Coordinates of C-alpha atoms in Angstrom, one line a residue:
M221 CA -12.6 38.1 113.4
H222 CA -10.1 39.4 110.9
L223 CA -11.4 40.8 107.6
R224 CA -9.5 40.7 104.4
E225 CA -7.6 43.9 103.6
G226 CA -9.0 46.1 100.9
G227 CA -7.2 48.7 98.8
G228 CA -4.4 46.5 97.6
G229 CA -2.4 46.3 100.9
C230 CA 0.9 48.0 100.5
K231 CA 0.8 48.2 96.8
G232 CA 0.8 51.6 95.2
R233 CA -2.7 52.9 94.5
G234 CA -1.7 55.4 91.9
A235 CA -2.0 59.2 92.1
E236 CA -5.1 60.5 94.0
E237 CA -6.3 63.9 95.0
Y238 CA -6.3 64.9 98.7
A239 CA -7.1 68.1 100.4
E240 CA -4.1 69.9 101.9
E241 CA -6.2 70.6 104.9
E242 CA -9.9 70.6 105.6
G243 CA -12.0 72.6 108.1
S244 CA -14.0 70.7 110.7
H245 CA -17.3 71.6 109.1
G246 CA -16.4 70.0 105.8
L247 CA -15.1 66.9 107.4
L248 CA -18.3 66.5 109.6
T249 CA -20.4 67.0 106.4
R250 CA -18.5 64.1 104.8
L251 CA -19.0 61.8 107.8
D252 CA -22.6 62.8 108.0
A253 CA -23.2 62.1 104.4
I254 CA -22.0 58.6 104.9
G255 CA -23.8 58.1 108.2
R256 CA -27.2 59.0 106.6
S257 CA -26.8 56.4 103.8
K258 CA -29.3 53.6 103.7
S259 CA -27.2 51.1 101.8
P260 CA -23.5 50.5 100.9
S261 CA -24.1 51.7 97.3
E262 CA -25.6 54.9 98.5
A263 CA -22.8 55.4 101.0
R264 CA -20.3 54.9 98.3
T265 CA -22.1 57.4 96.0
R266 CA -22.3 60.0 98.8
W267 CA -18.7 59.6 99.7
N268 CA -17.6 60.2 96.2
A269 CA -20.1 63.1 95.8
V270 CA -19.0 65.1 98.8
K271 CA -16.5 67.7 97.6
F272 CA -13.9 69.7 99.4
S273 CA -14.6 73.4 99.8
S274 CA -13.3 75.5 96.9
R275 CA -11.2 77.5 99.3
H276 CA -8.9 74.5 99.8
R277 CA -6.2 73.7 97.1
L278 CA -6.1 70.1 95.9
V279 CA -2.8 68.4 95.5
T280 CA -1.7 65.2 93.7
L281 CA 0.4 62.7 95.6
P282 CA 3.1 60.8 93.8
I283 CA 2.6 57.1 93.0
M284 CA 3.8 55.1 96.0
D285 CA 6.5 52.4 95.8
A286 CA 5.0 48.9 95.7
A287 CA 7.7 47.6 98.1
P288 CA 6.8 48.1 101.8
L289 CA 9.2 50.1 103.9
L290 CA 7.7 48.7 107.1
N291 CA 6.2 45.3 107.3
V292 CA 4.8 44.1 110.6
T293 CA 3.8 40.5 110.8
D294 CA 2.0 38.6 113.6
L295 CA 3.1 41.2 116.3
S296 CA 2.1 40.2 119.8
I297 CA 2.8 42.1 123.0
A298 CA 2.0 41.0 126.5
F299 CA 2.6 42.5 129.9
G300 CA 2.8 39.6 132.4
Q301 CA -0.3 37.5 131.8
H302 CA -2.1 40.3 130.0
P303 CA -2.0 40.4 126.2
A304 CA -2.1 43.9 124.8
V305 CA -1.6 43.2 121.1
K306 CA -2.6 39.9 119.5
G307 CA -0.9 38.9 116.3
I308 CA -1.5 42.0 114.2
S309 CA 0.0 42.5 110.7
F310 CA 0.2 45.7 108.6
C311 CA 2.6 47.3 106.2
I312 CA 3.4 50.8 105.0
S313 CA 5.0 51.8 101.7
P314 CA 7.3 54.8 101.1
G315 CA 5.2 58.0 100.9
E316 CA 2.1 56.3 102.3
T317 CA 0.2 57.0 105.5
L318 CA -1.5 54.3 107.4
G319 CA -4.1 55.4 110.0
L320 CA -4.2 53.1 113.1
V321 CA -7.5 53.8 114.9
G322 CA -9.4 52.4 117.8
E323 CA -10.6 53.3 121.3
S324 CA -8.3 53.9 124.2
G325 CA -6.7 50.6 125.4
S326 CA -7.0 48.9 122.0
G327 CA -3.2 48.5 121.7
K328 CA -2.4 51.2 119.2
S329 CA 0.4 53.0 121.2
A330 CA 1.9 49.7 122.4
A331 CA 2.3 48.6 118.8
S332 CA 4.0 51.9 117.8
L333 CA 6.4 51.7 120.8
A334 CA 7.3 48.1 119.8
I335 CA 8.4 49.4 116.4
L336 CA 10.9 51.7 118.1
R337 CA 11.8 49.1 120.7
L338 CA 10.7 51.5 123.5
L339 CA 8.5 49.1 125.5
P340 CA 9.6 48.4 129.1
H341 CA 11.7 45.3 129.7
T342 CA 8.7 43.6 131.3
A343 CA 6.9 43.4 127.9
R344 CA 7.1 40.2 125.9
V345 CA 7.2 40.9 122.2
A346 CA 6.8 38.3 119.4
G347 CA 6.5 38.4 115.6
T348 CA 8.5 40.4 113.1
I349 CA 9.0 44.1 112.4
D350 CA 10.8 44.4 109.1
F351 CA 12.1 47.9 108.3
D352 CA 13.6 48.1 104.9
G353 CA 14.1 44.3 104.9
Q354 CA 15.6 44.0 108.3
D355 CA 13.9 42.7 111.4
L356 CA 14.1 45.4 114.1
L357 CA 13.4 42.9 116.9
K358 CA 16.7 41.2 116.2
F359 CA 18.8 44.3 116.2
P360 CA 21.2 44.8 119.1
E361 CA 20.3 47.8 121.2
E362 CA 23.2 49.9 119.9
A363 CA 22.1 49.4 116.3
M364 CA 18.5 50.2 117.2
R365 CA 19.6 53.4 118.9
R366 CA 21.3 54.6 115.7
R367 CA 18.0 54.2 113.9
R368 CA 15.7 55.9 116.4
G369 CA 15.4 59.5 115.5
R370 CA 17.3 59.1 112.3
E371 CA 15.5 56.6 110.1
I372 CA 12.4 56.2 112.3
A373 CA 11.1 59.2 114.3
M374 CA 8.1 59.7 116.6
I375 CA 5.9 62.6 117.5
F376 CA 4.5 62.0 120.9
Q377 CA 1.0 62.9 122.1
E378 CA 1.7 65.5 124.8
P379 CA 4.4 68.1 124.1
M380 CA 4.7 69.3 127.6
T381 CA 5.7 65.8 128.8
A382 CA 7.9 65.1 125.8
L383 CA 9.8 68.3 125.9
N384 CA 12.3 69.2 128.6
P385 CA 10.8 72.1 130.6
V386 CA 14.2 73.5 131.7
M387 CA 16.0 73.4 128.3
Q388 CA 15.7 75.9 125.5
V389 CA 13.8 74.5 122.5
G390 CA 16.7 75.2 120.2
G391 CA 19.0 73.2 122.3
Q392 CA 16.5 70.3 122.3
I393 CA 16.4 70.3 118.5
A394 CA 20.1 70.5 118.4
E395 CA 20.5 67.6 120.7
A396 CA 18.4 65.5 118.3
I397 CA 20.9 66.3 115.6
Q398 CA 24.0 65.7 117.7
V399 CA 23.0 62.3 118.8
H400 CA 23.3 61.1 115.2
H401 CA 25.9 63.7 114.0
P402 CA 28.3 64.2 116.9
G403 CA 30.8 65.9 114.7
E404 CA 28.5 68.6 113.4
S405 CA 29.9 72.1 113.8
R406 CA 28.2 74.7 116.0
K407 CA 27.5 76.8 112.9
N408 CA 25.8 74.0 111.0
L409 CA 23.9 73.0 114.1
R410 CA 22.4 76.5 114.4
T411 CA 21.6 76.6 110.7
R412 CA 19.8 73.2 110.8
V413 CA 17.9 74.1 114.0
F414 CA 16.6 77.4 112.5
S415 CA 15.8 75.7 109.2
A416 CA 13.8 73.0 111.0
M417 CA 11.8 75.6 113.0
E418 CA 11.0 77.6 109.9
E419 CA 10.0 74.4 108.1
V420 CA 7.3 73.7 110.7
G421 CA 6.0 77.3 110.5
L422 CA 7.6 78.9 113.5
S423 CA 8.5 82.6 113.1
E424 CA 11.4 84.7 114.6
V425 CA 13.4 81.4 115.0
E426 CA 16.7 83.0 116.1
R427 CA 14.9 84.6 119.1
R428 CA 12.4 81.8 119.8
A429 CA 15.1 79.1 119.8
K430 CA 16.2 80.6 123.1
D431 CA 12.8 80.2 124.7
Y432 CA 11.5 77.4 126.9
P433 CA 8.5 75.1 126.2
H434 CA 6.2 77.0 128.6
Q435 CA 6.7 80.2 126.5
F436 CA 4.9 78.6 123.5
S437 CA 1.3 77.8 122.8
G438 CA 0.1 74.2 122.6
G439 CA 0.2 74.3 118.8
Q440 CA 3.6 75.8 118.7
R441 CA 4.9 73.1 121.1
Q442 CA 3.6 70.4 118.8
R443 CA 5.4 72.1 115.9
I444 CA 8.6 72.0 117.9
L445 CA 8.1 68.2 118.5
I446 CA 7.6 67.8 114.7
A447 CA 10.8 69.8 114.0
M448 CA 12.7 67.5 116.3
A449 CA 11.2 64.5 114.5
I450 CA 12.0 65.6 111.0
V451 CA 15.4 67.3 111.5
N452 CA 17.3 64.2 110.6
R453 CA 15.1 63.4 107.6
P454 CA 13.7 60.0 108.8
R455 CA 12.1 57.6 106.3
L456 CA 9.3 56.6 108.7
L457 CA 7.4 59.0 111.0
I458 CA 5.1 57.7 113.8
A459 CA 2.6 60.2 115.0
D460 CA 0.9 59.1 118.2
E461 CA -2.3 61.2 118.7
P462 CA -0.5 64.4 117.6
T463 CA -3.6 66.6 117.6
T464 CA -5.6 65.3 120.6
A465 CA -5.0 68.3 122.9
L466 CA -5.4 71.0 120.2
D467 CA -8.5 73.0 119.2
V468 CA -9.9 72.3 115.8
T469 CA -8.3 75.3 114.1
V470 CA -4.8 74.4 115.3
Q471 CA -5.5 70.8 114.6
A472 CA -6.2 71.5 111.0
Q473 CA -2.9 73.5 110.7
I474 CA -0.9 70.6 112.2
L475 CA -2.6 68.1 109.9
G476 CA -1.8 70.3 106.9
L477 CA 1.8 70.6 108.0
L478 CA 2.2 66.8 108.3
N479 CA 0.7 66.4 104.8
D480 CA 3.1 69.0 103.5
L481 CA 6.1 67.4 105.1
R482 CA 5.1 64.0 103.9
R483 CA 4.9 65.2 100.3
E484 CA 8.1 67.2 100.4
H485 CA 10.2 64.5 102.0
G486 CA 8.5 61.3 100.8
L487 CA 7.8 60.2 104.3
A488 CA 6.0 57.0 105.2
M489 CA 3.8 57.7 108.2
L490 CA 2.0 55.7 110.8
F491 CA -0.8 58.0 112.1
I492 CA -2.3 56.8 115.4
S493 CA -5.6 58.2 116.6
H494 CA -9.0 57.4 118.1
D495 CA -10.5 60.2 115.9
L496 CA -11.9 58.8 112.6
A497 CA -12.5 62.3 111.4
V498 CA -8.9 63.2 111.7
V499 CA -7.7 60.0 110.1
A500 CA -10.0 60.6 107.1
Q501 CA -7.9 63.7 106.4
V502 CA -4.5 62.2 106.4
A503 CA -4.5 58.5 105.7
D504 CA -4.3 56.5 102.5
R505 CA -5.3 53.3 104.3
V506 CA -6.8 52.6 107.7
A507 CA -6.4 49.7 110.2
V508 CA -9.0 49.4 112.9
M509 CA -8.0 47.9 116.3
Q510 CA -10.2 46.5 118.9
R511 CA -8.9 44.7 122.1
G512 CA -5.4 44.2 120.7
E513 CA -6.5 42.9 117.3
I514 CA -6.8 44.5 113.8
V515 CA -10.4 43.7 112.9
E516 CA -10.5 45.5 109.6
Q517 CA -8.1 47.4 107.3
G518 CA -8.3 48.8 103.8
D519 CA -8.4 51.8 101.6
V520 CA -9.6 54.9 103.5
R521 CA -12.4 55.7 101.1
R522 CA -13.7 52.1 100.9
L523 CA -13.5 51.5 104.6
F524 CA -15.5 54.7 105.4
A525 CA -18.0 54.0 102.7
E526 CA -18.5 50.3 103.2
P527 CA -17.3 49.2 106.7
Q528 CA -17.4 45.5 106.9
H529 CA -16.8 44.8 110.6
A530 CA -19.5 45.6 113.2
Y531 CA -17.0 47.5 115.4
T532 CA -16.0 49.8 112.5
R533 CA -19.6 50.5 111.9
R534 CA -20.1 51.4 115.5
L535 CA -17.1 53.7 115.5
L536 CA -18.5 55.6 112.5
A537 CA -21.9 55.8 114.1
S538 CA -20.5 57.1 117.3
A539 CA -18.9 60.2 115.6
P540 CA -21.2 63.3 116.1
T541 CA -21.9 65.3 113.0
M542 CA -23.6 68.6 112.2
R543 CA -26.9 66.7 111.7
T544 CA -26.7 64.5 114.8
D545 CA -29.9 64.5 116.8
R546 CA -28.8 66.0 120.1
S547 CA -31.9 64.7 121.9
R548 CA -30.6 61.2 121.5
P549 CA -27.4 59.6 122.9
L550 CA -24.6 58.8 120.6
A551 CA -24.1 55.2 119.5
S552 CA -21.9 53.1 121.8
V553 CA -18.8 51.3 120.6
I554 CA -19.2 48.6 123.2

């Protein structure tokens, strides 16, 4: 069952306040407040009543362009006789973040790889993926290669598998530049590499650019991947579970960094996660996937306060909070 989309779809919602970053306790408090509600109206009241801690600075995001940058329509993906994604549709406007959530195996990553045309040749893909008015599925491979990493970039889930272990990180960032700017001078390359590393919060960049991935912490490696993704100033950033392997403190830092970059560069972002708590911090709208279908999507505040689909309600109920009764098992999403 597909539910109607709330929150105006890809139309601009106007300026809203969001926290630059939020500690895990504040976020759990917010989810807990909703979870203890006895009615939709009470849930809405509690959602609006829960305030961010005064130690976090609030920011105002610019009004988003009404015209979608990415418009996915009836996307279906199958591997052999096994459908992975079944006719999903969603859109993202410039400067907007769409959170794509669901349990493992729901088709989230397959959908994101289809946008970049990185699925294996055995995959059968149908539907349309319009990026800035052009269907990416109809592009010849050479034209698509020019857009990957330049107009559309991706942050992968596990840095240690995404980074080359025998190549200095500075060289890897430089390679991302040279693919799209082969005539860039050595001096400009160094400047852009150091600038990208500084932009994501890495220190001593001239020295650290010569280090290898294993010489960095997990959070630092994730920052390097982000630097590689943004160095060519893409218009759309796909983040596939970018904080899954990180502890909550580093996770908050990475989420804050992504929000900062989004505001600074006007990025549209597709943020993929199974963690509703994380999505609540970064997304403007949320699409919930189950078994290859989007069962519900809408404004993040409305969806968390008044979930319409039974699966969304189970997802919210399965998230532990500070007030969860530890003597009882968590709700199942099955």
